[in-house]
XYZ file of C-alpha atoms in Angstrom:
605
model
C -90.724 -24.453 25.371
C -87.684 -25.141 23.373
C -88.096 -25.137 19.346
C -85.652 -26.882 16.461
C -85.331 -25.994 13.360
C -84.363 -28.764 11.212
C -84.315 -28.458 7.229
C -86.391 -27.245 4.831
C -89.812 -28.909 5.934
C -89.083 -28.536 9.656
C -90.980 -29.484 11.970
C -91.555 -27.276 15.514
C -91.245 -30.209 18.296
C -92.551 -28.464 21.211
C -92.525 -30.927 24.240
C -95.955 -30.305 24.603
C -98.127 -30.438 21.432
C -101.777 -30.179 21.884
C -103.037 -31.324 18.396
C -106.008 -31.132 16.377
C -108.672 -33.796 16.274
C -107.646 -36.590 13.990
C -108.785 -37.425 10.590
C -110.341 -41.073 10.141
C -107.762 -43.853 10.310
C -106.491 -45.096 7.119
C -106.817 -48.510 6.579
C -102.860 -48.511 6.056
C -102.462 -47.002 9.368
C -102.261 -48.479 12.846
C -103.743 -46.581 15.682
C -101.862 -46.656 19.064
C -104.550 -47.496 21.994
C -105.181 -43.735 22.508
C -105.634 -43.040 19.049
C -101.768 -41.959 18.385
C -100.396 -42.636 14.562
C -97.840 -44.817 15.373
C -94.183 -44.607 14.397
C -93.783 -45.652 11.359
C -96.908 -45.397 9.897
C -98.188 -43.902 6.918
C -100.561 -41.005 7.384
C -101.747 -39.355 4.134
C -99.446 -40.527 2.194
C -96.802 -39.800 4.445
C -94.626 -41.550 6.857
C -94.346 -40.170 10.361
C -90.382 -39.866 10.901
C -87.997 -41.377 13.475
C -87.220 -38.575 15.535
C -83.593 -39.436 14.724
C -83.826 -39.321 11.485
C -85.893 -36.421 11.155
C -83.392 -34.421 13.081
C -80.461 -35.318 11.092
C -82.845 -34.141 7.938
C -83.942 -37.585 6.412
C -87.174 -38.934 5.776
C -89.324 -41.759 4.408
C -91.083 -39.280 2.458
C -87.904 -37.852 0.622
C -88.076 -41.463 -1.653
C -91.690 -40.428 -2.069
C -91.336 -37.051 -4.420
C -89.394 -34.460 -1.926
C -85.862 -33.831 -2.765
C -82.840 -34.447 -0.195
C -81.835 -30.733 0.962
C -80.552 -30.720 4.708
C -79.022 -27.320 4.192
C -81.748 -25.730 3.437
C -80.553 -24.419 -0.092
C -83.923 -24.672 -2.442
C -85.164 -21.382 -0.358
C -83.699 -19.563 -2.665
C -80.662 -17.233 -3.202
C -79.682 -15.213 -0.005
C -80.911 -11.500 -0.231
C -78.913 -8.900 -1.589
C -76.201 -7.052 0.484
C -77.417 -3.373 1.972
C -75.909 -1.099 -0.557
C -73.560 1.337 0.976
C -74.728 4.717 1.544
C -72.547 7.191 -0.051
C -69.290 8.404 1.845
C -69.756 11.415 4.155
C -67.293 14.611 3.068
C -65.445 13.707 6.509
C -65.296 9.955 5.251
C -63.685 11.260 1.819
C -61.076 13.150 2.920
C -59.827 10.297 4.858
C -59.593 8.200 2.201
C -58.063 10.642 0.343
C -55.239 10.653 3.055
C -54.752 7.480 3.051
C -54.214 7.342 -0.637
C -51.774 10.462 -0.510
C -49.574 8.342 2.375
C -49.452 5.235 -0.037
C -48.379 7.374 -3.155
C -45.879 9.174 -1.179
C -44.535 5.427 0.548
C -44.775 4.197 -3.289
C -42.432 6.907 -4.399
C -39.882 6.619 -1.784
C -39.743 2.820 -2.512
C -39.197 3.418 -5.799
C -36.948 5.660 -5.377
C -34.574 2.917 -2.944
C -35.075 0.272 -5.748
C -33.739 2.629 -8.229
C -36.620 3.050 -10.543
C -36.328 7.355 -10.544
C -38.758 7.799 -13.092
C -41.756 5.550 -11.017
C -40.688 7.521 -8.162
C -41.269 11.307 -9.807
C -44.414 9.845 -11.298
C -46.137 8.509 -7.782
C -44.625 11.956 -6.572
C -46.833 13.890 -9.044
C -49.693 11.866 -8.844
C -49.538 12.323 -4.713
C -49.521 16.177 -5.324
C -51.954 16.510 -7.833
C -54.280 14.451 -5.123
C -52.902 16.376 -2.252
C -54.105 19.231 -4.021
C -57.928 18.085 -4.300
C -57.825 16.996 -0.383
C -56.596 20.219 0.253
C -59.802 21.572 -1.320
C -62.314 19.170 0.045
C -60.819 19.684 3.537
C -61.129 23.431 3.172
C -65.197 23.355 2.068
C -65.694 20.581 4.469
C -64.106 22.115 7.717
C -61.775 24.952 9.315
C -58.282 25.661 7.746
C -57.218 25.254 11.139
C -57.442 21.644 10.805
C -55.485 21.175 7.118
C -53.186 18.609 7.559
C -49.334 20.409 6.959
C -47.811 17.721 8.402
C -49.250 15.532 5.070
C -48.716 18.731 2.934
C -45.046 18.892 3.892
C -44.304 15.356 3.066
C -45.857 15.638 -0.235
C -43.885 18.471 -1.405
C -40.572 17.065 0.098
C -41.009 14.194 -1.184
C -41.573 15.808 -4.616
C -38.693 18.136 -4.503
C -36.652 15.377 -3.406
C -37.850 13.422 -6.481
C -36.966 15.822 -9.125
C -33.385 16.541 -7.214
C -33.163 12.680 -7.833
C -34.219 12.908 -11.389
C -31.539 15.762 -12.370
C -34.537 17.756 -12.722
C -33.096 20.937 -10.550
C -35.052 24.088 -11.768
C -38.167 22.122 -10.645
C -36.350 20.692 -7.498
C -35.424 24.283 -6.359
C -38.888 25.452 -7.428
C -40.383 23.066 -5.144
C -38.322 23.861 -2.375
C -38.964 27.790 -2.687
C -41.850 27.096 -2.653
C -41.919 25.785 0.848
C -39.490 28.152 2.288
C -41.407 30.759 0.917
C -45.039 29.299 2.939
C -45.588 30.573 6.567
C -47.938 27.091 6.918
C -44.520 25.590 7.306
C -42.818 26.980 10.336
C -39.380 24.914 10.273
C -38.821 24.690 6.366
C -35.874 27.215 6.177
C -33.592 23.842 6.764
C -34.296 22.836 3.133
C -32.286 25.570 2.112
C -29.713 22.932 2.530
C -31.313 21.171 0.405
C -30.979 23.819 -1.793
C -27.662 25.115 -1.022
C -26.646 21.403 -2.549
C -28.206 21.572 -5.899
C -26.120 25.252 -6.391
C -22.882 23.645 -5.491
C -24.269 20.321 -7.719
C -23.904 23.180 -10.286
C -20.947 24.629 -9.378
C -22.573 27.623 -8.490
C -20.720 28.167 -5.586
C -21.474 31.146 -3.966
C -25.353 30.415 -4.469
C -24.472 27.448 -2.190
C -22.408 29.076 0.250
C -25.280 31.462 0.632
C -27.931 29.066 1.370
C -25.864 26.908 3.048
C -25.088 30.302 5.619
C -29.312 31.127 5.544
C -30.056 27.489 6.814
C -26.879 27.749 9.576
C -29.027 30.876 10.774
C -31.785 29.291 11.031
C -30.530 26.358 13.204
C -30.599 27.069 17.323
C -27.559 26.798 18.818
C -28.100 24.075 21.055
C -28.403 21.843 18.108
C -25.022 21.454 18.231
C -24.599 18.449 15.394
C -26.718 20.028 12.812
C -25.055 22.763 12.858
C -21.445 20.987 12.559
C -22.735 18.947 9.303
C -23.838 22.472 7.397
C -20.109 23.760 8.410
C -18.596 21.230 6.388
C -20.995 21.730 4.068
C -19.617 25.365 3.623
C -16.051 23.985 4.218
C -16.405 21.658 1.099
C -17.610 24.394 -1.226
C -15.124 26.361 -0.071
C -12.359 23.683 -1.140
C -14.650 23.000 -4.753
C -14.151 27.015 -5.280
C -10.299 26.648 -4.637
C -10.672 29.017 -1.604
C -8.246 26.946 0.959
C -7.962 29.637 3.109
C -11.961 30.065 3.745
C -11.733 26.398 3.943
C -9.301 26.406 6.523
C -11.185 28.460 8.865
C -14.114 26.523 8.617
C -12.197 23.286 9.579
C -10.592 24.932 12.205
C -13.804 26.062 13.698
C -15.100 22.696 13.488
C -12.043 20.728 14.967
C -12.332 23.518 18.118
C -15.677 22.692 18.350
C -16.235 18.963 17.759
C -13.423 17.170 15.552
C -14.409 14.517 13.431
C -12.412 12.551 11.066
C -13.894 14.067 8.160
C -12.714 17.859 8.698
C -9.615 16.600 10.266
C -8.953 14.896 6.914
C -10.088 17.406 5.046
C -8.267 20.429 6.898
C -4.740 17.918 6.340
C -5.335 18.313 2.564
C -6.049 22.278 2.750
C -3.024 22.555 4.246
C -1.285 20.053 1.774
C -3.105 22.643 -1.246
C -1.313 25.679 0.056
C 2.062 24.132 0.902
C 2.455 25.047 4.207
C 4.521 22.113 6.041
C 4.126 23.182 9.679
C 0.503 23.510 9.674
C 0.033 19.518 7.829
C 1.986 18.569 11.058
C -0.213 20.078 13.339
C -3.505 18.818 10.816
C -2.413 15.540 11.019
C -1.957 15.469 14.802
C -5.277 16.918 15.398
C -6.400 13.997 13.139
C -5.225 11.108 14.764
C -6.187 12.396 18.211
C -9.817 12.037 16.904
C -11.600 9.940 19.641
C -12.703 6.442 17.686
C -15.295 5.916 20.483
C -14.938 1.858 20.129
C -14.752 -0.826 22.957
C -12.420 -3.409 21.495
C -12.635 -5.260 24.705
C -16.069 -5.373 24.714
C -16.036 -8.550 22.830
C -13.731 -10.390 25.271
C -15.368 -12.460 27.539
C -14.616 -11.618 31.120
C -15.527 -15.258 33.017
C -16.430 -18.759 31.894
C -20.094 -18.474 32.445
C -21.757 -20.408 29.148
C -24.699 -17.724 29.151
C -21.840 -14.895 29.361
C -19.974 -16.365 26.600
C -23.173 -16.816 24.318
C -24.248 -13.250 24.612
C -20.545 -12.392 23.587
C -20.283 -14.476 20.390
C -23.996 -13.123 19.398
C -22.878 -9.486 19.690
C -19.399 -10.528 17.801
C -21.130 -9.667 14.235
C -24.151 -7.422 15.368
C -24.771 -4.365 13.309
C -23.266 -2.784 16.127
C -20.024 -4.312 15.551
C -20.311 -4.089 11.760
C -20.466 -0.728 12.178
C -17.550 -0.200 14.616
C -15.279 -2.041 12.381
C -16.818 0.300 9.466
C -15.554 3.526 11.328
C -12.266 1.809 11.989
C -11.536 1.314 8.800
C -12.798 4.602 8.015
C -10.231 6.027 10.202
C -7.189 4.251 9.232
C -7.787 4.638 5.657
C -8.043 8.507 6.616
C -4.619 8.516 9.130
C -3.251 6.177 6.197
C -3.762 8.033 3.176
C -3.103 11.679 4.714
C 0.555 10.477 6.110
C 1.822 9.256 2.415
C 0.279 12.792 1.240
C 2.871 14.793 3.454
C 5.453 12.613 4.099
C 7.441 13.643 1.300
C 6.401 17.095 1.825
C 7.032 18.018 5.672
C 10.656 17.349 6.011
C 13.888 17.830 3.898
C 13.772 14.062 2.011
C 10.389 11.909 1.771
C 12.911 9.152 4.290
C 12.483 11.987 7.229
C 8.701 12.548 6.714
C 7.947 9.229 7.098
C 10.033 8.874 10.105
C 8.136 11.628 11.309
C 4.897 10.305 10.843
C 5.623 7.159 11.796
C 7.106 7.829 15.405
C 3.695 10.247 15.516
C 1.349 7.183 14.903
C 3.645 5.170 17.562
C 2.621 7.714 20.505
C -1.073 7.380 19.063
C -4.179 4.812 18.921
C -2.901 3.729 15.154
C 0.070 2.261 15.987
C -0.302 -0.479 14.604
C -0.623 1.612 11.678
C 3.004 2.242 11.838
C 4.288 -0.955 9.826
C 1.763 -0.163 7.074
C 3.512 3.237 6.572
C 7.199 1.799 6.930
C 5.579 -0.789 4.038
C 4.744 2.669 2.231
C 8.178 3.784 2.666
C 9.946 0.751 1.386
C 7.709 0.699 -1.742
C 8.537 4.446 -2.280
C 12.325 3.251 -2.248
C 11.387 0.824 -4.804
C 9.795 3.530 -7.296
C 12.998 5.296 -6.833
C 14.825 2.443 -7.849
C 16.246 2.119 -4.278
C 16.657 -1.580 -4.181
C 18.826 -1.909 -1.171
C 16.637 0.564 1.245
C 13.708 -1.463 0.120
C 14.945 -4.617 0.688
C 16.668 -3.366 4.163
C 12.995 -2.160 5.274
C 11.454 -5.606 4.138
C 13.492 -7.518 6.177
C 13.339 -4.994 9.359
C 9.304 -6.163 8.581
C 9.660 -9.472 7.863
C 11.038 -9.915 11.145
C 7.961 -8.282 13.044
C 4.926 -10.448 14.586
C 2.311 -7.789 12.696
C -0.197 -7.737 9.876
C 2.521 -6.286 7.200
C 4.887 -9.789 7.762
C 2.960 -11.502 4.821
C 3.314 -8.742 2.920
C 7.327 -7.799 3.548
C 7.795 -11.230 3.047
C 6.117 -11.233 -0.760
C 7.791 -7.938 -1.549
C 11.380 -9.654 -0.365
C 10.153 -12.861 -2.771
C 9.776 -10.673 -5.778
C 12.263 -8.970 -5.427
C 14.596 -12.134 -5.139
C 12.673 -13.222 -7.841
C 13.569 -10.442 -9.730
C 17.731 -10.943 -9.521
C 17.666 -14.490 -10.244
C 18.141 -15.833 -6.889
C 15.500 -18.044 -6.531
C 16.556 -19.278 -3.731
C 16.193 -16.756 -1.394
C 12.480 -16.052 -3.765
C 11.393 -19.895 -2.484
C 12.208 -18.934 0.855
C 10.901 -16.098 1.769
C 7.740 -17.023 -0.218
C 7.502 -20.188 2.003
C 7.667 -17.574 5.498
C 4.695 -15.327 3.379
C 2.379 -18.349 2.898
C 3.204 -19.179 6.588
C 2.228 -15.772 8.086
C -1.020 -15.673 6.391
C -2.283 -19.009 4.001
C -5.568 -17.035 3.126
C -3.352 -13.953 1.410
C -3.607 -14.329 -2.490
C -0.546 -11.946 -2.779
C 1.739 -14.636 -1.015
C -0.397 -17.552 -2.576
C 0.467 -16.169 -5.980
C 4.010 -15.518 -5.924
C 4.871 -18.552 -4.265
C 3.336 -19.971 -7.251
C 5.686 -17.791 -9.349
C 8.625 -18.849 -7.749
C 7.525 -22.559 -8.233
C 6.899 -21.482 -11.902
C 10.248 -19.823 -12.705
C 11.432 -23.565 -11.426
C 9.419 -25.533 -14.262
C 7.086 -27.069 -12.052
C 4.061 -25.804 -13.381
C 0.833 -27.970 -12.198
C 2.536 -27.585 -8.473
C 2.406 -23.523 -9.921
C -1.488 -24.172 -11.066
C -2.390 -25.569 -7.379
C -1.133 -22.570 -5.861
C -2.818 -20.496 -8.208
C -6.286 -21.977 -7.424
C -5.690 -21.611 -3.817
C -5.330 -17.797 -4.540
C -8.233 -17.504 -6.361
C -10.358 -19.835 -4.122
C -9.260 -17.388 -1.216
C -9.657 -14.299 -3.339
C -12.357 -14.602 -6.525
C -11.343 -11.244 -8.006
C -7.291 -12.173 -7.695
C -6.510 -11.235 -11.450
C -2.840 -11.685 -11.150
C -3.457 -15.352 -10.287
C -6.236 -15.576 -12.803
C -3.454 -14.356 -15.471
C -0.858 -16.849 -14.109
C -2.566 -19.779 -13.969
C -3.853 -18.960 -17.896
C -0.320 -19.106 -18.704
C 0.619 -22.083 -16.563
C -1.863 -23.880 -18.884
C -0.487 -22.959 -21.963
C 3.150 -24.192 -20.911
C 0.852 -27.682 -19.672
C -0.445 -27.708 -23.585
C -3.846 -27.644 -22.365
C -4.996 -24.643 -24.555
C -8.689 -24.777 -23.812
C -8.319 -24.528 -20.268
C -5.515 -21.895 -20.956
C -7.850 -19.830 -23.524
C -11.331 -20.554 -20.397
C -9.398 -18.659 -18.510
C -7.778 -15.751 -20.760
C -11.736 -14.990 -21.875
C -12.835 -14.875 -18.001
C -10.260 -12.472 -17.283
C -11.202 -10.636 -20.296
C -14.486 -10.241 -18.945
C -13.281 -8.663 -16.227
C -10.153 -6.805 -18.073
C -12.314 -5.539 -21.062
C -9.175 -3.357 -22.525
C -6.360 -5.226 -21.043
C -3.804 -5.432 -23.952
C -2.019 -8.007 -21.906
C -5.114 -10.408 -22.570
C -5.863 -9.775 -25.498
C -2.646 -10.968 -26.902
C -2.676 -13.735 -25.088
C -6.283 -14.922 -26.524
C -4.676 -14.102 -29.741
C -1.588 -16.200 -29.103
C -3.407 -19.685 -28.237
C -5.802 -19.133 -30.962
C -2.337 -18.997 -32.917
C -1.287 -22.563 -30.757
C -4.736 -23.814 -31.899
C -4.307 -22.818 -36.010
C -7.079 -20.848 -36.267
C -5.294 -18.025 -37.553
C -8.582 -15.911 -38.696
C -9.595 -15.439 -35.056
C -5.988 -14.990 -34.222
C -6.108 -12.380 -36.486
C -9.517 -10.634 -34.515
C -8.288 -10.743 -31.422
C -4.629 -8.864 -32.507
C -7.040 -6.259 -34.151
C -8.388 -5.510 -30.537
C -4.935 -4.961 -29.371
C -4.394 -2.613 -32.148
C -7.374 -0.745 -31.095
C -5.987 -0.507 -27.555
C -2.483 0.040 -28.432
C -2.199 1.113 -32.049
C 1.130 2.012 -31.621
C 3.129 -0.933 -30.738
C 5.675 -2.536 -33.175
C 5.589 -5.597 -32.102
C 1.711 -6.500 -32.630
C 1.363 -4.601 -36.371
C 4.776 -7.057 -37.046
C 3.079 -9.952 -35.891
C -0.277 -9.248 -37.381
C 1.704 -8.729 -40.907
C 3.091 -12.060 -40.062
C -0.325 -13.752 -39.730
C -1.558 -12.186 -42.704
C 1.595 -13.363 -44.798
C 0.592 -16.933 -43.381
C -2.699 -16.967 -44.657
C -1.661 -15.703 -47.907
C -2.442 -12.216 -48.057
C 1.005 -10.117 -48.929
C -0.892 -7.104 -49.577
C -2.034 -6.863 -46.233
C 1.104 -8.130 -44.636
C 2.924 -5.355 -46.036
C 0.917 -2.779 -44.863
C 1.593 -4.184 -41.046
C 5.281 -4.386 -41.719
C 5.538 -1.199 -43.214
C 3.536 0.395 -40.032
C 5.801 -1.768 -37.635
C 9.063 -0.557 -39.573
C 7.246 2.999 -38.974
C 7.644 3.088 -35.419
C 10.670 0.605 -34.705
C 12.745 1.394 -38.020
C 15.719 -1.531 -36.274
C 13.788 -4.719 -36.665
C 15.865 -6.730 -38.666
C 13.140 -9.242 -39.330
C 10.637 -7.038 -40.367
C 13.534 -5.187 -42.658
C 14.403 -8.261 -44.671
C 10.576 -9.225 -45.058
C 9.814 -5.807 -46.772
C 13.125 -6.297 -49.124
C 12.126 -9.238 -50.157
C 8.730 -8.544 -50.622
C 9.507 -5.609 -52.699
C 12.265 -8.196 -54.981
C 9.500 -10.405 -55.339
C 7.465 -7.619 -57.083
C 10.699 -6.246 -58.823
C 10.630 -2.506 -56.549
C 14.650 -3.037 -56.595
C 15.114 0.891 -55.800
C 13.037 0.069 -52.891
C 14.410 -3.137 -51.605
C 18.082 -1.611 -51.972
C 17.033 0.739 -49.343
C 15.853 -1.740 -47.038
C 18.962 -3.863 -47.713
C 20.889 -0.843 -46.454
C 18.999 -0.083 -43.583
C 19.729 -3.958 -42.704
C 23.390 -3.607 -43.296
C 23.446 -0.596 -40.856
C 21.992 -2.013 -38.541
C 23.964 -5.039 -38.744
């Protein structure tokens, strides 16, 4: 028999009902031939339902005092949920793991987002409850089956936490602490660790000597690790001002496996104790360094479309990011280590850069080469060397490399410099050519069209800069003052207070700011702004004798003397300032006084 169960008064329609005899017929009723209430009829006060209706959970009835429910919900509220039994001691620990793990992930995050004190905090509160696991897990089952793998973490973590938080008595506690334990089998590594908060504190032969412990402690197959605690010695060595113990260690590590860093490093040793021959052979070992990057890799080798999609998504991978990374690494390294002993290796500064630069020829960096003839020429140009620099420029200028743009700006400037603007325009022109997205060339072609008068052609060229190059000061500067000779002062002064922002103690700026506010009349802010160069440059005779002038224009003589008098303290020859302190002194009838300024003034004249 099949059964449904349809609302609250449901009714079980078996497809075979035997039923009870009938009551007497109502005389609202109407009996089918066998007796059968009919459908529809009304039995007991009650009609008998359409079986369609009944099903869906209506009735005839419902009108007649029962309430429409088809879901059933007048039986009541559901029964109450089991309550949980309580948690079984295997059940607690676990939980009590898994709140340990989320402290210790809390703390580490907090510690990547910068929040230090968070971080020590969830690192406490992850001990402390480490601690109570460790004692549940210890009544509840074997100590075989403690957890040190969740015991290490929590006391790393912590150590690592208070290291971050300067707190090092309590960092080096921590990590004696598990050096010390025998439950932790490879924990003498942290003497690193260790090793690093000594030489933190300049306690360098603390760190040398746990920096030595750990290298014990490391198998010699593990080759890299090993390496990275030998520089770690090396550097402490060089922090100490022991070059010599320092030397050894980077030569053990470029015979073993030479790395950019210790070749560096061993170049400036060698740089620290003077000893010419030995930078040579530093350097070489240096640039000999294998880069270990496929430049081709990014070249595609046939016309296939899916070949040539594959090579522009690898073009920018993290792979490549980080390839260019060590590049740059590298070159900054070769770069910076060649202008160290270049004037140092050979008779003149001319000869070690020749050297250098016919070593970086025979090597991978040579296209490094121009860069360090640039370095040359601007070493001319320190020494007041004009014609060598400008001989080098040109020898530049001329070459299809990444320095053109650049030799081409220095030969503008200079050009620039002796009035022959000219030659400035032109080779500014061939800079802006080589390379339109360089700000150097952008900006001094806008300085040559400057020094020509033409200054909103000067302001274009200025924005293009600084649209290819946000943090371009110069141009910043340049186009402030291209304003101010435009007479648009509040564009001129916008950009004088951006570059301040950026320039907080830039006397340079200030003045300026100090000068439109002058353009503008406002003579009190004029005022504020020259007191900030003061502060910067208290010194300088020309700002106290232009403050004293400010204050004489607002009416104040009192303090306009005082400014004179301080300008006529450190530049006693300023005729100006001379014949405003004698008359100033006339005026309040100091003659003994003002004859001696007269006479200064006569000297002078």
């Amino acid at each position: 028999m099949g059964f449904h169960h349809v609302g609250q008064d449901s009714l079980l329609s078996p497809d075979l009902v035997i039923h009870p005899p009938w009551p007497p017929k109502s005389k609202t009723s109407l009996a089918s031939s066998i007796g059968r209430p009919m459908t529809g009829a009304i039995q007991d006060g009650v009609t008998r339902p359409l079986s369609a209706m009944r099903a869906a959970g209506f009735t005839r009835g419902a009108s007649r005092g029962s309430a429409f429910d088809p879901l059933g919900q007048s039986r009541g509220t559901a029964p109450p949920l089991e309550v949980k039994k309580k948690y079984s001691p295997e059940e607690k620990i676990k939980q009590l793991e898994k709140e340990v793990n989320e402290l210790v992930e809390e703390s580490c995050i907090a510690n990547s987002c910068g929040d230090l004190k968070l971080a020590l905090e969830k690192a406490k509160d992850a001990g402390r409850k480490e601690r109570v696991l460790m004692r549940q897990r210890e009544q509840a089952t074997t100590p075989e089956n403690i957890n040190l793998d969740l015991s290490y973490s929590v006391l790393f973590n912590l150590a690592s936490q208070y290291s971050a938080s300067e707190m090092d008595a309590e960092a080096l506690n921590t990590y004696q602490i598990m050096v010390k334990s025998k439950m932790f089998s490879n924990a003498g590594i942290l003497k690193v660790n260790m090793g690093n908060i000594y030489l933190k504190q300049r306690n360098y032969s603390k760190a040398i000597k746990f920096y030595r412990m750990a290298l014990d402690q490391i198998p010699s197959d593990n080759k890299q690790m090993r390496i990275k605690i030998m520089q770690n010695i090396a550097v402490t060595f060089i922090q100490a001002g022991q070059y010599s113990d320092a030397i050894n260690s980077y030569e053990h590590i470029m015979s073993m496996a030479p790395n950019l860093k210790a070749g560096y490093n061993l170049t400036i040793c060698y740089f620290a104790v003077g000893d010419g021959d030995k930078m040579k052979k530093a350097f070489q070992k240096l640039i000999a360094v294998p880069l270990e990057i496929d430049e081709d890799k990014d070249i595609s080798p046939s016309d296939d479309p899916h070949t040539t999609l594959v090579t522009e998504a690898i073009k920018n991978d993290h792979l490549r990011q980080m390839e260019c990374e060590r590049k740059a690494m590298a070159e900054k390294y070769v770069v910076t280590s060649a202008k160290l002993i270049a004037p140092v290796i050979e008779t003149s500064f001319a000869a070690g850069y020749d050297w250098c630069v016919e070593v970086m020829k025979a090597s991978q960096y040579a296209e490094l080469a121009d860069e360090l003839e640039m370095s040359k020429a601007v070493t001319y140009l320190k020494q007041k060397d004009y014609n060598q620099a400008i001989k080098i420029f040109k020898m530049l200028e001329k070459k299809n490399s990444r320095v053109r743009s650049a030799a081409a700006t220095n030969l503008s400037a200079l050009y620039r410099m002796g009035k022959d603007f000219a030659q400035a325009s032109s080779y500014a022109d061939i800079a802006v050519n080589c390379d339109r997205y360089n700000p150097a060339a952008l900006n001094n072609k806008g300085n040559t069209v400057f020094a020509n008068g033409d200054y909103e052609k000067a302001a274009e060229f200025y924005k293009e800069a600084l649209r290819n190059d946000s943090s371009c000061t110069e141009a910043l500067y340049n186009i402030g003052l291209t304003y101010e000779k435009l007479n648009q002062l509040d564009e001129a002064l916008d950009c004088f207070l951006k570059l301040h922002r950026i320039l907080r103690n830039s006397a340079e700026v200030l003045y300026r700011i100090a000068n439109i506010y002058e353009l503008k009349e406002n003579l009190s802010q004029a005022i504020e702004w020259l007191m900030q160069v003061v502060r910067v440059v208290p010194t300088d005779p020309e700002i106290l004798a232009k403050l004293g002038e400010l204050h004489d224009r607002e009416g104040d003589k009192s303090q306009a003397c005082q400014y004179y008098s301080e300008s006529y303290r450190y530049f006693p020859c300023n005729i100006e300032v001379i014949e405003w302190l004698g008359a100033y002194y006339i005026d309040n009838q100091f003659w003994e006084k003002a004859i001696q300024y007269f006479e200064r003034a006569s000297l002078i004249q």
